[in-house]
Each structure stands twice: as C-alpha cells, then as structure tokens.
Coordinates of C-alpha atoms and ligand atoms in Angstrom, one line a residue:
M154 CA 113.0 161.8 47.3
N155 CA 116.1 162.3 49.4
E156 CA 119.8 162.9 48.7
F157 CA 120.4 159.1 48.6
N158 CA 118.5 159.1 45.3
T159 CA 121.0 161.5 43.7
Y160 CA 124.2 160.3 41.9
D161 CA 126.7 161.9 39.5
A162 CA 125.6 159.5 36.7
I163 CA 122.9 157.0 36.0
V164 CA 123.3 154.1 33.5
V165 CA 120.1 152.3 32.5
G166 CA 120.8 148.6 31.7
S167 CA 123.8 146.4 32.5
G168 CA 124.3 144.7 29.2
I169 CA 127.2 145.2 26.8
T170 CA 126.9 149.0 26.5
G171 CA 125.7 149.6 30.1
G172 CA 128.8 147.7 31.4
W173 CA 131.1 149.9 29.4
A174 CA 129.4 153.1 30.5
A175 CA 129.6 152.0 34.2
K176 CA 133.3 151.2 33.8
E177 CA 134.2 154.4 32.1
L178 CA 132.1 156.7 34.4
T179 CA 133.3 155.1 37.6
E180 CA 136.9 155.0 36.6
K181 CA 136.7 158.7 35.8
G182 CA 135.5 159.4 39.3
L183 CA 131.7 159.6 39.0
Q184 CA 129.4 158.0 41.6
T185 CA 127.3 155.9 39.2
L186 CA 124.0 154.2 39.7
V187 CA 123.3 151.3 37.3
L188 CA 119.6 150.5 37.0
E189 CA 118.9 147.0 35.7
A190 CA 115.4 145.7 35.1
G191 CA 116.3 142.1 35.5
R192 CA 117.4 139.9 38.4
P193 CA 121.0 139.6 39.7
I194 CA 123.3 137.0 38.3
V195 CA 125.8 135.2 40.5
P196 CA 128.3 133.5 38.2
E197 CA 129.2 130.8 40.7
E198 CA 125.5 129.8 40.9
D199 CA 124.0 130.8 37.5
Y200 CA 126.6 129.8 35.0
V201 CA 126.0 126.3 33.7
E202 CA 128.6 125.7 30.9
H203 CA 130.1 122.7 32.7
V204 CA 126.8 121.0 33.6
P205 CA 126.8 117.7 31.6
V206 CA 123.9 116.7 29.4
W207 CA 123.0 113.7 31.6
E208 CA 122.4 116.0 34.5
M209 CA 119.7 117.9 32.5
K210 CA 116.2 116.8 33.0
F211 CA 115.4 116.7 29.3
R212 CA 119.0 115.6 28.3
G213 CA 119.6 118.9 26.6
M214 CA 116.5 118.7 24.3
G215 CA 114.6 121.1 26.5
D216 CA 111.1 120.9 27.9
R217 CA 109.5 121.6 24.5
R218 CA 106.0 122.0 25.8
K219 CA 107.2 124.7 28.3
L220 CA 109.4 126.4 25.8
L221 CA 106.6 126.6 23.3
A222 CA 104.3 128.1 25.9
D223 CA 106.7 130.5 27.6
Q224 CA 109.4 131.3 25.1
P225 CA 108.0 130.6 21.6
I226 CA 110.1 133.4 20.1
Q227 CA 113.3 133.2 22.2
S228 CA 113.6 129.4 21.7
T229 CA 113.9 130.0 17.9
N230 CA 117.3 131.4 18.7
Y231 CA 120.1 128.8 18.4
A232 CA 121.6 129.9 21.8
C233 CA 118.4 129.4 23.8
D234 CA 118.5 125.8 24.9
E235 CA 117.7 123.8 28.0
W236 CA 120.7 125.3 29.9
S237 CA 120.6 128.9 28.7
S238 CA 116.9 129.6 28.3
K239 CA 117.1 131.2 31.7
F240 CA 119.2 134.0 30.1
F241 CA 116.4 134.9 27.7
V242 CA 113.1 136.6 28.5
S243 CA 109.8 134.9 29.0
D244 CA 107.7 135.9 25.9
K245 CA 104.6 135.3 27.9
E246 CA 105.6 138.0 30.4
N247 CA 107.0 140.3 27.8
P248 CA 104.5 140.3 24.9
Y249 CA 104.7 142.6 21.9
T250 CA 102.9 143.0 18.6
T251 CA 104.0 143.6 15.0
E252 CA 102.2 144.4 11.8
P253 CA 100.9 141.2 10.3
D254 CA 103.1 141.4 7.3
K255 CA 106.2 142.5 9.3
P256 CA 107.1 139.7 11.7
Y257 CA 110.1 140.5 13.9
R258 CA 111.8 138.1 16.3
W259 CA 112.8 140.2 19.3
I260 CA 115.5 138.2 21.1
R261 CA 116.1 139.7 24.6
G262 CA 118.0 139.1 27.8
R263 CA 116.6 140.7 30.9
Q264 CA 119.0 140.1 33.8
E265 CA 122.3 141.6 35.0
G266 CA 124.6 141.3 32.0
G267 CA 121.8 141.5 29.4
R268 CA 122.7 139.7 26.2
S269 CA 126.4 139.9 26.9
I270 CA 126.0 136.5 28.5
T271 CA 124.6 134.8 25.4
W272 CA 126.1 136.8 22.5
G273 CA 128.2 135.1 19.9
R274 CA 131.3 137.1 20.7
Q275 CA 132.2 137.7 17.0
S276 CA 133.9 141.1 16.9
Y277 CA 134.6 142.9 13.6
R278 CA 135.6 146.5 12.8
W279 CA 133.8 148.6 10.2
S280 CA 135.9 150.1 7.4
D281 CA 135.4 153.2 5.3
L282 CA 133.6 151.0 2.8
D283 CA 130.8 150.9 5.4
F284 CA 131.0 154.4 6.7
E285 CA 131.0 155.9 3.2
A286 CA 128.4 153.5 1.8
N287 CA 125.4 155.8 2.0
L288 CA 127.3 158.7 0.5
R289 CA 128.5 156.5 -2.4
D290 CA 125.2 154.9 -3.1
G291 CA 123.3 158.2 -2.8
I292 CA 120.8 157.0 -0.2
A293 CA 119.8 157.7 3.4
I294 CA 122.2 159.9 5.5
D295 CA 125.9 159.9 5.3
W296 CA 127.6 158.7 8.5
P297 CA 129.0 161.7 10.4
I298 CA 132.3 159.8 11.1
R299 CA 135.0 158.0 9.3
Y300 CA 137.2 155.1 10.2
A301 CA 140.2 157.2 11.2
E302 CA 138.2 158.9 13.9
I303 CA 136.9 155.7 15.4
A304 CA 140.0 153.5 15.1
P305 CA 141.6 154.7 18.4
W306 CA 138.3 153.8 20.2
Y307 CA 138.3 150.4 18.6
D308 CA 141.8 150.0 19.9
Y309 CA 140.7 151.2 23.4
V310 CA 137.8 148.8 23.6
E311 CA 139.6 145.8 22.1
E312 CA 142.7 146.1 24.3
F313 CA 140.4 145.8 27.4
A314 CA 138.0 143.2 26.0
G315 CA 140.6 140.9 24.4
I316 CA 139.9 139.9 20.8
S317 CA 141.6 136.9 19.3
G318 CA 142.1 136.7 15.5
E319 CA 144.4 136.9 12.6
A320 CA 145.7 140.1 11.0
L321 CA 145.0 140.2 7.2
G322 CA 145.6 143.8 6.2
L323 CA 142.4 143.9 4.2
P324 CA 140.9 147.4 3.5
Q325 CA 137.3 146.1 3.9
L326 CA 137.9 144.6 7.3
P327 CA 140.5 146.5 9.3
D328 CA 142.6 144.5 11.7
S329 CA 141.9 144.7 15.4
K330 CA 144.4 144.7 18.3
F331 CA 144.6 140.9 18.3
L332 CA 145.4 138.3 20.8
P333 CA 146.8 135.1 19.1
P334 CA 144.3 133.5 16.7
M335 CA 142.6 130.2 17.4
A336 CA 143.8 127.4 15.1
L337 CA 141.9 126.3 12.0
N338 CA 141.1 122.6 11.8
C339 CA 142.2 120.5 8.9
A340 CA 139.0 120.8 7.0
E341 CA 139.1 124.6 7.3
Q342 CA 142.7 124.8 6.3
H343 CA 141.9 122.7 3.3
V344 CA 139.0 125.0 2.3
R345 CA 141.1 128.1 2.9
E346 CA 143.8 126.8 0.5
R347 CA 141.3 125.8 -2.2
L348 CA 139.5 129.1 -1.9
T349 CA 142.6 131.2 -2.2
K350 CA 143.7 129.2 -5.2
H351 CA 140.3 129.3 -6.9
F352 CA 139.6 133.0 -6.4
G353 CA 143.2 134.3 -6.8
G354 CA 143.2 135.7 -3.3
E355 CA 140.0 137.8 -3.8
R356 CA 138.2 135.7 -1.2
V357 CA 139.9 134.9 2.1
L358 CA 139.1 132.4 4.8
T359 CA 140.3 133.3 8.3
I360 CA 139.4 132.2 11.9
G361 CA 136.6 134.2 13.5
R362 CA 137.6 137.3 15.3
A363 CA 136.2 136.7 18.7
A364 CA 136.1 138.4 22.1
I365 CA 137.5 135.2 23.6
L366 CA 140.9 135.1 25.3
T367 CA 143.6 132.8 23.8
K368 CA 146.0 133.8 26.6
D369 CA 145.6 135.1 30.1
H370 CA 144.6 138.8 29.9
L371 CA 144.1 141.5 32.6
G372 CA 143.3 139.0 35.3
R373 CA 141.1 136.8 33.2
A374 CA 142.1 133.2 32.2
A375 CA 142.6 131.9 28.7
C376 CA 139.7 129.9 27.2
H377 CA 139.9 126.1 27.9
Y378 CA 137.7 125.2 24.9
C379 CA 134.7 123.7 26.9
G380 CA 132.4 125.0 24.1
P381 CA 129.0 126.3 25.2
C382 CA 129.7 129.9 26.0
E383 CA 126.1 131.0 25.9
R384 CA 125.7 129.3 29.3
G385 CA 128.2 131.6 31.0
C386 CA 131.9 131.3 31.6
I387 CA 133.3 130.8 35.1
T388 CA 136.9 131.4 34.1
R389 CA 135.7 134.8 32.5
S390 CA 137.5 133.9 29.3
Y391 CA 135.0 135.6 27.0
F392 CA 134.0 139.2 27.2
S393 CA 130.7 140.0 28.9
S394 CA 129.8 142.9 31.2
L395 CA 129.5 140.4 34.0
N396 CA 132.9 139.0 33.3
S397 CA 134.8 142.2 32.5
T398 CA 133.3 145.7 32.7
L399 CA 131.0 145.5 35.7
P400 CA 133.8 143.9 37.9
A401 CA 136.1 146.8 36.8
A402 CA 133.4 149.3 37.8
Q403 CA 132.8 147.5 41.1
K404 CA 136.5 147.7 41.8
T405 CA 136.4 151.5 41.9
G406 CA 133.9 151.5 44.8
R407 CA 131.8 154.0 42.9
M408 CA 129.2 151.8 41.3
T409 CA 125.8 151.0 42.8
L410 CA 124.0 148.3 40.9
R411 CA 120.3 148.1 41.5
P412 CA 118.5 145.1 40.0
Y413 CA 114.7 144.7 39.5
S414 CA 114.6 148.4 38.6
V415 CA 112.5 148.9 35.5
V416 CA 113.1 152.4 34.1
H417 CA 109.9 153.8 32.9
S418 CA 110.9 157.3 31.6
V419 CA 113.4 160.1 31.7
I420 CA 112.6 163.2 33.9
F421 CA 113.0 166.3 31.8
D422 CA 113.8 169.5 33.7
A423 CA 111.9 172.3 31.9
K424 CA 114.0 175.0 33.7
T425 CA 117.5 173.7 32.8
R426 CA 116.3 172.2 29.5
K427 CA 118.1 169.0 30.4
A428 CA 117.4 165.4 31.4
A429 CA 117.5 165.3 35.2
G430 CA 116.9 161.7 36.1
V431 CA 114.7 158.7 35.6
R432 CA 111.4 157.2 36.9
V433 CA 111.7 153.6 38.0
I434 CA 109.2 150.9 38.9
D435 CA 110.6 148.4 41.4
R436 CA 109.7 145.0 39.8
R437 CA 109.3 143.3 43.1
T438 CA 107.3 145.9 45.2
R439 CA 105.7 147.8 42.2
E440 CA 106.9 150.9 44.1
H441 CA 107.6 154.1 42.0
V442 CA 111.0 155.6 42.7
E443 CA 112.9 158.5 41.1
F444 CA 116.6 158.9 40.8
R445 CA 118.5 162.0 39.7
A446 CA 121.9 162.7 38.1
R447 CA 123.6 165.2 35.9
V448 CA 124.7 162.5 33.4
L449 CA 122.3 159.9 32.0
F450 CA 123.1 157.0 29.7
L451 CA 120.3 154.9 28.2
C452 CA 121.9 151.5 27.6
A453 CA 118.7 149.4 27.8
S454 CA 119.2 148.0 24.2
T455 CA 118.1 149.7 21.0
L456 CA 114.4 149.0 21.3
E457 CA 114.1 149.4 25.1
S458 CA 116.0 152.7 25.1
T459 CA 113.7 153.9 22.3
R460 CA 110.7 152.8 24.3
I461 CA 111.9 154.8 27.4
L462 CA 112.3 157.9 25.2
L463 CA 108.9 157.5 23.7
N464 CA 107.5 157.0 27.2
S465 CA 109.1 160.3 28.3
S466 CA 106.6 162.6 26.7
T467 CA 105.7 165.9 28.3
P468 CA 103.2 168.5 27.2
E469 CA 106.1 170.2 25.4
F470 CA 107.3 167.0 23.8
P471 CA 104.1 164.9 23.2
A472 CA 105.9 162.5 20.8
G473 CA 108.6 161.6 23.4
L474 CA 112.0 163.0 24.2
A475 CA 114.7 163.5 21.5
N476 CA 112.1 163.1 18.8
S477 CA 111.9 166.4 17.1
S478 CA 112.5 164.6 13.8
G479 CA 109.6 162.2 14.4
E480 CA 111.9 159.4 13.5
L481 CA 112.4 157.9 16.9
G482 CA 111.2 154.3 16.8
R483 CA 111.2 154.1 13.0
N484 CA 113.7 152.7 10.5
L485 CA 114.9 149.8 12.6
M486 CA 117.4 147.8 10.6
D487 CA 118.7 144.4 11.7
H488 CA 121.3 142.3 10.1
V489 CA 120.3 139.4 8.0
K490 CA 121.6 135.9 8.6
A491 CA 120.4 133.7 5.8
G492 CA 121.6 131.7 2.9
G493 CA 124.5 129.4 2.9
A494 CA 125.5 125.8 2.2
D495 CA 126.5 122.6 3.9
A496 CA 128.8 120.0 2.5
T497 CA 130.6 116.8 3.4
I498 CA 134.4 117.0 2.9
P499 CA 135.9 113.6 1.9
G500 CA 139.2 112.6 3.5
F501 CA 141.0 113.5 6.7
E502 CA 139.5 110.5 8.4
V503 CA 142.6 110.0 10.6
R504 CA 142.1 113.5 12.0
S505 CA 139.7 114.6 14.7
E506 CA 139.0 117.8 16.7
I507 CA 140.6 118.4 20.0
G508 CA 138.4 120.2 22.5
R509 CA 135.4 122.3 21.6
R510 CA 136.7 125.5 20.0
P511 CA 134.1 128.2 20.7
N512 CA 134.6 129.9 17.3
G513 CA 134.2 129.3 13.6
I514 CA 135.6 130.7 10.4
Y515 CA 135.0 134.0 8.7
I516 CA 135.1 135.0 5.0
P517 CA 135.2 138.8 4.9
R518 CA 133.1 140.7 2.4
F519 CA 134.3 140.3 -1.2
R520 CA 131.4 141.7 -3.2
N521 CA 131.8 145.4 -4.4
V522 CA 135.2 145.6 -2.9
K523 CA 137.6 145.6 -5.8
R524 CA 135.1 145.6 -8.7
K525 CA 131.5 146.6 -8.9
D526 CA 128.9 143.9 -8.9
P527 CA 126.2 144.6 -11.4
G528 CA 123.5 142.7 -9.4
F529 CA 123.3 144.5 -6.1
L530 CA 124.8 147.0 -3.8
R531 CA 127.3 146.4 -0.9
G532 CA 128.1 142.9 0.3
Y533 CA 128.1 140.2 2.9
G534 CA 130.5 138.0 4.9
F535 CA 130.3 134.3 5.7
Q536 CA 130.6 132.6 9.0
G537 CA 130.7 128.9 9.4
G538 CA 133.2 126.2 9.9
G539 CA 134.3 122.6 9.6
E540 CA 133.7 119.9 12.1
R541 CA 133.9 116.1 12.4
E542 CA 130.4 114.6 12.9
G543 CA 130.0 112.8 16.2
W544 CA 127.4 110.4 17.7
E545 CA 124.8 113.2 17.5
R546 CA 124.2 112.2 13.9
G547 CA 122.3 109.3 15.3
I548 CA 119.4 111.7 15.7
R549 CA 119.1 112.1 11.9
Q550 CA 120.3 108.7 10.9
T551 CA 118.0 105.8 11.2
G552 CA 118.9 102.4 12.5
F553 CA 119.0 100.3 15.7
G554 CA 120.7 97.3 17.3
P555 CA 124.4 96.5 17.7
E556 CA 125.5 97.5 14.2
F557 CA 123.9 101.0 14.6
K558 CA 125.5 101.4 18.0
K559 CA 128.9 100.4 16.7
A560 CA 128.6 102.8 13.8
M561 CA 127.7 105.7 16.1
R562 CA 130.8 105.1 18.2
R563 CA 133.0 106.0 15.3
P564 CA 133.2 109.6 14.2
G565 CA 131.4 110.5 11.0
P566 CA 132.8 112.4 8.1
W567 CA 134.0 116.0 8.1
Q568 CA 131.3 118.6 7.5
F569 CA 131.5 122.2 6.4
S570 CA 129.0 125.0 6.6
F571 CA 128.8 128.6 5.4
Y572 CA 126.1 131.0 6.3
G573 CA 125.9 134.6 5.1
F574 CA 125.7 137.8 7.2
G575 CA 124.5 140.9 5.4
E576 CA 123.3 144.4 6.1
Ligands
FAD287 C1 122.3 134.8 20.5 C2 123.0 136.2 20.2 C3 124.2 136.2 19.5 C4 124.8 137.4 19.2 N1 126.0 137.4 18.6 C5 126.7 138.6 18.4 C6 128.0 138.6 17.9 O1 128.5 137.5 17.6 N2 128.6 139.7 17.7 C7 128.0 140.9 18.0 O2 128.6 142.0 17.8 N3 126.7 141.0 18.5 C8 126.1 139.8 18.7 N4 124.8 139.8 19.3 C9 124.2 141.1 19.6 C10 124.7 141.7 20.9 O3 124.4 140.8 21.9 C11 123.9 143.0 21.2 O4 124.1 143.9 20.1 C12 124.4 143.7 22.5 O5 124.2 142.9 23.6 C13 123.6 145.0 22.7 O6 124.1 145.6 23.9 P1 123.1 146.5 24.7 O7 123.8 147.0 25.9 O8 122.5 147.5 23.8 O9 121.9 145.6 25.1 P2 121.8 144.3 26.0 O10 123.1 143.6 26.1 O11 120.6 143.5 25.6 O12 121.5 144.9 27.5 C14 120.3 145.7 27.8 C15 120.1 145.6 29.2 O13 119.1 146.6 29.6 C16 118.2 146.1 30.5 N5 116.9 146.8 30.4 C17 116.1 146.7 29.3 N6 115.0 147.6 29.6 C18 115.2 148.2 30.7 C19 114.5 149.2 31.5 N7 113.4 149.7 31.1 N8 115.1 149.5 32.7 C20 116.2 149.0 33.1 N9 117.0 148.1 32.4 C21 116.5 147.7 31.3 C22 118.1 144.6 30.1 O14 117.6 143.8 31.2 C23 119.6 144.3 29.7 O15 120.3 143.9 30.9 C24 124.2 138.6 19.6 C25 122.9 138.6 20.3 C26 122.3 137.4 20.5 C27 121.0 137.4 21.3
SF4_288 S1 134.7 127.8 25.6 FE1 136.1 129.2 26.5 S2 135.1 131.2 26.6 FE2 133.5 129.6 26.2 S3 132.7 129.1 28.2 FE3 134.3 127.6 27.8 S4 136.2 128.6 28.7 FE4 134.6 130.2 28.5

C-alpha cells in the first residue's frame, strides 16, 4: 500500500446515500474516494428514456426467456423492463437464499448511481406521528429523534434535490420545501372533489410529492413529461446521484470515483479502536486492494452495508463490526405495497391527457390520525392516479380486423387506480 491509497474520507457505494455523502464531504474540503462495485454510467450513452418502442428488439415486451433466466427476481419489479433491465442486477450472478417460508424480493442496482436511476422519486416527510409511534404503541424502541430536530435537514436536502408538490398543512404529512406542483388531470380532480365531500375533509387527495423539477433548478432543466424516468433522464430533471449529487462532488475537484470496486470488509485498527479503511476486490482483475481514510461512510444500501459489517469480523469481534447487540442483520423491515382498487370513471370523454406526467396522486394517511381505529395500529397512504386508456388496451381486449383497429385508434375510458403503502 502507498500514500495514493490514503484519502481523507471513503464512501462505499454511489447510490442515493453515497452521492449525498460524496457531495457533502467534498464540499467541506475532504479528499474523498467513492468506491462503487458496479460499472460506470455515461448518461449520454446509457440513458434510454427517449428510445422509441419500435427501436426495441422485443417492442418493449422484453426478451422473456432471458429475463426469466437472468433476472427472475428483478423482472418482477414494475420498473425493470426491456429498456431499464440493465440498471438492475443479474440474479444469476448475484444469488441469495432465504428461509423457505420467508421469501424476499431483493431488488438491486449495481452500477454508478445505484437505484437512484430507477427509483420512483416519491418523496415524503415523516411526522411526529411516525417518530412517536413506537413509544405510543409501547413496542420496540422509541426513535431517538423528533420531527423538529430533523426538519431543517429535510429543508436542506429538498432545497438541493427539488421536490414538486402541494402544501396541505397536514400534521401527519408535513409540507416540504416545494417547487410548483404538477397538475391533476380531470379524473383526479373529480375524485378529489368527491372524496373531500364524502369524508368531510378527513381524506385528502393531492398530487404526488416527487423529486422531479417543475421549473429549472440549480442548473437542471424542468421536466418535459416524456414519462419513463426509470430509464434515465438526459435533462437531469429528476433527482438521482448521477444527475445531481455526484456532479456537485465532481465539481469540487476532490472526488475520486472508482468503479468495479467491491468492498469486502472494513479494516479495524485495534490500536486506535477505530475503523481505518476498507478492503476491496477489483471486479475486473480480482486484485485485492486496501484503501485508508479517517472518515468512512458505508452507503452500499441497507443489506449490502450490513453484509460488509458482518464480513468485517476480527478475533475480537467474531460476529462482525458494530454488532455488540447481536442485532446486525436482523429485524429487516420493508414497506408493504399491496391492496387497492381499479375503476372506470364514466364521462370526461372530450378530455385527454397532455404529455406523460411522471407522477401520480397521493392520499396521505387518514387512519389513527384524528380518531383511533379499533381494528389496527398506525395507517397507510395511497398512491395511484387517473389516466385515459390508449391503444395498449388492445393487449387485453380481444378482436381483429378493421373494426377492432378503428376502435383501438380511439382513446378508451378514464381509469383510476389506488394502491396502498404501509409500514
Ligand atoms: C423501482 C424502485 C422504486 C423506488 N421508489 C422509491 C420512491 O418512490 N421513493 C423512495 O423514497 N424510495 C424509493 N425506492 C427506494 C430507493 O431507491 C432506495 O431506498 C435508495 O436508493 C437507497 O439508497 P442507498 O444509497 O442506500 O442504496 P442504492 O441507491 O441501492 O445504492 C447502493 C450502491 O452501493 C453499491 N454497492 C453495493 N455493494 C457494494 C460493495 N460491496 N462495494 C461497493 N459498492 C457497493 C451499489 O452498486 C449501489 O450503487 C425505490 C426503489 C426501487 C428499486
Ligand atoms: S419524465 Fe421528466 S423527469 Fe422523467 S425522464 Fe422525462 S424529463 Fe426526465
């Protein structure tokens, strides 16, 4: 090892959290090494949001045989399609096992930018209803912070990222530092009015709060509603580490981004009692390399960062680093996305959608907010939206010949969907 392997700070992973760590550390003056297990991404070559369906070999349906063989888990995710499957891992190359009765779909991005390329960009604040929930319910461990402490940091992040949305003044969903909201379409406006009337204002429908620019912001262009954000965004209109934080870190001249660098474990210095660096395996050469720094951020995603700590065992810490409680790698909690409804909304046939708004609606939590629900604890929100059906309905609808073709040229009815998101 030589002095070239020593930095002020090391960040492992270049996804959403790694991008932020890189930006903040470099802007504060630290020479920072970002170690990324995946390949480099060049937006001008890799982003494919404007590639039309007729240029795709399988016309957007994907090579189903290949997807089933290489990405049987990743391809269950709505965002992993013929265009964007390259931003998801190969399940064949990254196998894992689970208990037979505890299946888990581990959706991963292993390239510069991580999952910040494919994420859904929905951005909501927690309130004290969330921070105080464990205490109130008398279970698990009380959060050590409250909303007032984190609110300035939400401001800080949102002012840089750019969050569009509508301020509602709800206690259960604090407002962000908003850019102008995207517009609701006529079906959504209709449902909003009916909902407000029916539930006396207890349930509210609003446009999704999204990390997508509705006006030019800090050198990035406003969204032009092309639609499929999970394929990249050449105008950098949505927040991703590739579009926002990594370029900011690059601009300081203090970031070194090293792709193909799989961090294996953390080096623990028994003399100083501190983490002193990381061990890396170069994905292309299989060479083992070590890097040292005084500051170390593990931003390799929840599960991969945990794996690195478990890998970092020493004779003194046989169960891995930072695991004196024995809880490392246990108690994983994901959010649930299930349940909901679809409906056809009659009317509004003279109206249609303009552009492909990359956002839907949101109904903030309404259970256990004003009054206690006897059936269960806590609550859930709804995402969804209204849209006018197009020719794609021909996949579901049967028919052939001139009549069928003629019918498919006309837009279908307005559809509406809700799906729940819970803890
Ligand atoms: C389809 C989809 C939609 C989503 N929608 C939303 C949403 O609407 N709102 C929301 O808040 N969240 C959403 N999420 C979740 C969000 O994307 C993640 O919470 C977020 O990306 C986590 O950031 P991260 O930095 O921890 O991990 P990631 O963004 O996954 O980045 C981890 C990085 O670490 C690298 N890495 C992993 N292991 C190593 C190693 N050993 N050595 C070096 N590098 C390594 C990876 O290659 C990757 O680049 C969505 C996720 C998906 C997949
Ligand atoms: S819809 Fe907007 S944010 Fe999404 S890729 Fe297109 S321009 Fe970018």
